[in-house]
Coordinates of C-alpha atoms in Angstrom, one line a residue:
Chain A
X1 CA -11.4 -17.0 -11.2
X2 CA -10.6 -15.1 -9.1
X3 CA -10.0 -16.0 -5.2
X4 CA -11.1 -12.7 -4.5
X5 CA -13.5 -9.9 -4.8
X6 CA -13.0 -5.6 -3.9
X7 CA -14.9 -3.8 -3.1
X8 CA -15.5 -1.3 -4.4
X9 CA -14.0 -1.4 -8.0
X10 CA -13.7 2.6 -8.4
X11 CA -13.3 5.1 -5.6
X12 CA -12.9 9.0 -6.6
X13 CA -12.3 11.4 -2.7
X14 CA -10.0 14.1 -2.1
X15 CA -7.1 14.6 -1.5
X16 CA -6.1 14.2 2.4
X17 CA -9.1 11.7 2.4
X18 CA -9.1 8.6 3.8
X19 CA -9.3 5.7 1.4
X20 CA -11.3 2.7 2.6
X21 CA -11.8 -0.6 0.3
X22 CA -12.8 -4.1 1.3
X23 CA -11.7 -7.6 -0.1
X24 CA -14.2 -11.1 0.1
X25 CA -12.3 -14.7 -0.5
X26 CA -14.1 -18.1 -0.1
X27 CA -12.1 -19.9 0.9
X28 CA -9.5 -21.0 4.4
X29 CA -5.6 -18.8 3.8
X30 CA -2.8 -18.6 4.7
X31 CA -2.3 -15.0 4.8
X32 CA -3.6 -12.1 3.0
X33 CA -1.7 -9.0 1.1
X34 CA -2.7 -6.4 -0.4
X35 CA -0.4 -5.2 -4.2
X36 CA -1.2 -1.2 -6.2
X37 CA 0.0 -1.0 -9.2
X38 CA 0.4 2.3 -11.0
X39 CA -0.8 2.5 -14.9
X40 CA -0.9 -1.4 -15.5
X41 CA 2.8 -1.7 -15.2
X42 CA 4.5 -3.8 -11.7
X43 CA 2.8 -4.0 -8.6
X44 CA 4.2 -3.9 -5.4
X45 CA 3.8 -5.7 -2.0
X46 CA 2.3 -3.2 0.2
X47 CA 1.5 -5.0 3.1
X48 CA 1.5 -8.8 4.1
X49 CA -1.8 -9.8 7.2
X50 CA -1.6 -14.1 8.4
X51 CA -4.7 -15.7 8.8
X52 CA -3.5 -15.6 12.5
X53 CA -3.6 -11.6 12.7
X54 CA -6.3 -9.3 12.9
X55 CA -4.3 -5.7 12.1
X56 CA -1.9 -4.2 11.3
X57 CA -0.3 -1.2 10.8
X58 CA 2.9 0.1 7.9
X59 CA 2.6 4.4 7.8
X60 CA -0.6 5.1 6.6
X61 CA -1.7 2.1 5.5
X62 CA -4.1 0.0 7.9
X63 CA -5.2 -3.6 7.0
X64 CA -7.5 -5.7 8.9
X65 CA -8.8 -9.3 8.4
X66 CA -11.5 -10.7 10.1
X67 CA -11.0 -14.4 9.0
X68 CA -14.5 -15.3 10.2
X69 CA -16.8 -13.7 7.8
X70 CA -13.5 -14.1 5.0
X71 CA -12.8 -10.6 5.0
X72 CA -10.3 -8.2 4.9
X73 CA -9.4 -3.6 4.5
X74 CA -7.0 -1.8 3.6
X75 CA -7.4 1.4 4.6
X76 CA -4.8 4.7 2.7
X77 CA -5.4 8.2 5.7
X78 CA -4.1 11.7 4.8
X79 CA -4.4 10.2 1.2
X80 CA -2.3 12.3 -1.7
X81 CA -2.9 12.6 -5.0
X82 CA 1.0 9.8 -5.6
X83 CA -2.2 7.2 -3.9
X84 CA -4.1 7.2 -7.1
X85 CA -3.4 3.4 -8.6
X86 CA -4.8 0.4 -8.4
X87 CA -4.8 -2.2 -4.9
X88 CA -5.2 -5.5 -5.1
X89 CA -6.0 -8.3 -2.8
X90 CA -4.1 -11.8 -2.7
X91 CA -5.1 -14.2 -0.9
X92 CA -2.5 -18.1 -0.2
X93 CA -5.3 -20.3 -0.2
X94 CA -5.0 -23.2 2.7
X95 CA -3.6 -26.3 0.7
X96 CA -2.8 -24.1 -3.0
X97 CA -0.5 -25.7 -5.5
X98 CA 2.5 -23.9 -6.2
X99 CA 2.0 -21.3 -3.6
X100 CA 0.0 -19.5 -5.8
X101 CA -1.6 -15.9 -4.6
X102 CA -4.9 -15.8 -6.3
X103 CA -5.7 -11.8 -6.7
X104 CA -9.3 -10.0 -6.8
X105 CA -10.2 -7.5 -9.5
X106 CA -8.6 -4.2 -8.3
X107 CA -10.4 -1.2 -6.6
X108 CA -9.1 1.8 -8.3
X109 CA -8.4 4.8 -6.5
X110 CA -8.3 8.3 -8.7
X111 CA -6.9 11.0 -5.5
X112 CA -7.5 14.4 -6.9
X113 CA -4.9 17.4 -6.1
Chain B
X1 CA 12.0 -1.0 -8.1
X2 CA 12.5 -4.0 -7.4
X3 CA 15.1 -5.9 -9.5
X4 CA 12.6 -8.1 -11.7
X5 CA 14.1 -7.2 -15.1
X6 CA 11.0 -8.7 -17.8
X7 CA 11.7 -8.2 -21.4
X8 CA 10.5 -6.9 -24.2
X9 CA 7.9 -4.4 -22.5
X10 CA 5.8 -4.3 -25.4
X11 CA 5.2 -7.1 -28.1
X12 CA 2.6 -7.2 -31.0
X13 CA 2.1 -11.2 -33.1
X14 CA -0.4 -12.0 -34.9
X15 CA -2.9 -15.3 -34.1
X16 CA -1.3 -19.6 -33.8
X17 CA 2.0 -17.3 -34.1
X18 CA 4.7 -18.0 -31.3
X19 CA 6.1 -15.9 -28.4
X20 CA 8.7 -16.1 -25.8
X21 CA 8.9 -13.8 -23.4
X22 CA 12.0 -13.3 -20.5
X23 CA 12.6 -13.1 -17.3
X24 CA 15.4 -11.6 -14.9
X25 CA 14.3 -12.4 -11.0
X26 CA 15.7 -10.5 -8.0
X27 CA 18.9 -11.7 -7.3
X28 CA 18.8 -14.3 -3.8
X29 CA 15.4 -15.5 -5.3
X30 CA 15.0 -18.7 -6.1
X31 CA 11.2 -19.0 -7.4
X32 CA 9.9 -17.5 -10.3
X33 CA 6.1 -17.3 -10.7
X34 CA 4.5 -15.6 -14.2
X35 CA 1.3 -13.9 -14.5
X36 CA -1.8 -13.1 -17.0
X37 CA -3.7 -9.9 -16.8
X38 CA -6.1 -9.1 -18.6
X39 CA -7.1 -5.3 -19.2
X40 CA -9.6 -4.6 -15.6
X41 CA -8.8 -7.9 -14.6
X42 CA -6.1 -8.8 -11.8
X43 CA -2.7 -10.7 -11.8
X44 CA -3.8 -14.9 -13.3
X45 CA -1.5 -16.9 -12.7
X46 CA 0.0 -19.6 -14.3
X47 CA 2.0 -21.6 -12.8
X48 CA 5.5 -21.2 -10.6
X49 CA 9.2 -22.7 -10.9
X50 CA 11.0 -23.9 -8.9
X51 CA 14.9 -25.1 -9.1
X52 CA 14.2 -25.6 -12.8
X53 CA 10.7 -27.1 -11.7
X54 CA 7.5 -26.5 -11.7
X55 CA 5.6 -26.0 -8.5
X56 CA 2.5 -25.5 -9.4
X57 CA -0.2 -24.3 -12.3
X58 CA -3.3 -22.0 -12.8
X59 CA -5.8 -23.0 -15.4
X60 CA -4.1 -22.9 -18.2
X61 CA -3.5 -24.7 -21.2
X62 CA -0.6 -26.2 -22.5
X63 CA 0.6 -24.3 -25.2
X64 CA 2.0 -22.2 -22.2
X65 CA 5.7 -23.9 -20.7
X66 CA 8.4 -21.8 -19.3
X67 CA 11.2 -23.0 -18.5
X68 CA 13.4 -21.6 -14.8
X69 CA 17.2 -21.1 -15.7
X70 CA 19.9 -22.0 -13.3
X71 CA 20.6 -18.8 -13.3
X72 CA 17.0 -18.6 -11.8
X73 CA 16.5 -15.9 -15.1
X74 CA 12.9 -17.3 -16.3
X75 CA 10.8 -18.5 -19.4
X76 CA 7.6 -17.5 -21.0
X77 CA 6.8 -19.5 -23.7
X78 CA 3.0 -19.4 -24.8
X79 CA 2.3 -21.3 -28.6
X80 CA -0.1 -20.8 -30.8
X81 CA -1.6 -18.0 -30.0
X82 CA -5.1 -16.7 -29.8
X83 CA -7.1 -12.9 -29.4
X84 CA -7.6 -13.8 -26.1
X85 CA -3.7 -13.9 -25.1
X86 CA -3.6 -10.0 -25.3
X87 CA -2.5 -8.9 -22.0
X88 CA 0.4 -7.9 -19.4
X89 CA 2.4 -11.0 -18.5
X90 CA 4.4 -10.2 -15.3
X91 CA 6.8 -11.8 -14.2
X92 CA 7.5 -12.4 -9.6
X93 CA 10.3 -13.2 -8.0
X94 CA 10.6 -14.7 -4.4
X95 CA 12.5 -16.7 -2.1
X96 CA 10.8 -18.9 -0.9
X97 CA 11.7 -23.4 -0.8
X98 CA 7.9 -25.4 -0.9
X99 CA 6.1 -24.2 2.0
X100 CA 3.6 -20.4 2.0
X101 CA 4.3 -17.5 0.1
X102 CA 5.2 -14.6 1.2
X103 CA 5.3 -11.3 -0.7
X104 CA 6.6 -11.2 -4.4
X105 CA 8.5 -8.8 -6.3
X106 CA 7.2 -7.9 -9.6
X107 CA 8.2 -6.8 -12.3
X108 CA 7.0 -4.3 -15.1
X109 CA 5.2 -6.4 -17.4
X110 CA 5.6 -7.0 -21.1
X111 CA 2.8 -5.2 -22.7
X112 CA 1.6 -8.4 -25.7
X113 CA -1.0 -8.2 -27.9
X114 CA -2.0 -10.8 -30.7
X115 CA -3.9 -9.0 -33.9

């Protein structure tokens, strides 16, 4: 079973627009991370936000975390065609054995030139 | 480029066979994790190795086993392959102790097809 669920499952936008995707999770966490995957290959770490943080920025990325609602959002500003990829949230639940990351099902983003 | 390499990139097996997938961790990393990603889904945690010992396991049967070597390279072995084992297998390395995971560095994966 997957801890996180992303919404929407798919997103299509024009280059230059902003893309927002959301992640909900079920249990208390140590941190939440966002990863990007191109064409079904390896995942690339984008950003990590800890449970005591509410917002974090990295370049064109903005992540928020609301632990009371068990949800997070990823905003990509001024999107580019190269941002086309699948985006996954991943959580580290408190007390999880083996320090495993639990991934959601992903949001598939298409940025049209 | 993460420095994590996996081999082979693609593999075709038949049901009932055994397979070994290999991973070379990023230099300096002491922990390796394996994930299974079915088409259209997120990665599922199989297990993690820290200093050559299994350090956590997901909901996978015992026919999924692994090894980590002194140079921190790793193998994933799957016995008695089933059709549902067809997936992308991802290796990820990190530098942690037995505390909370920080970010993972993923390889490009091995695409396994079971016919």
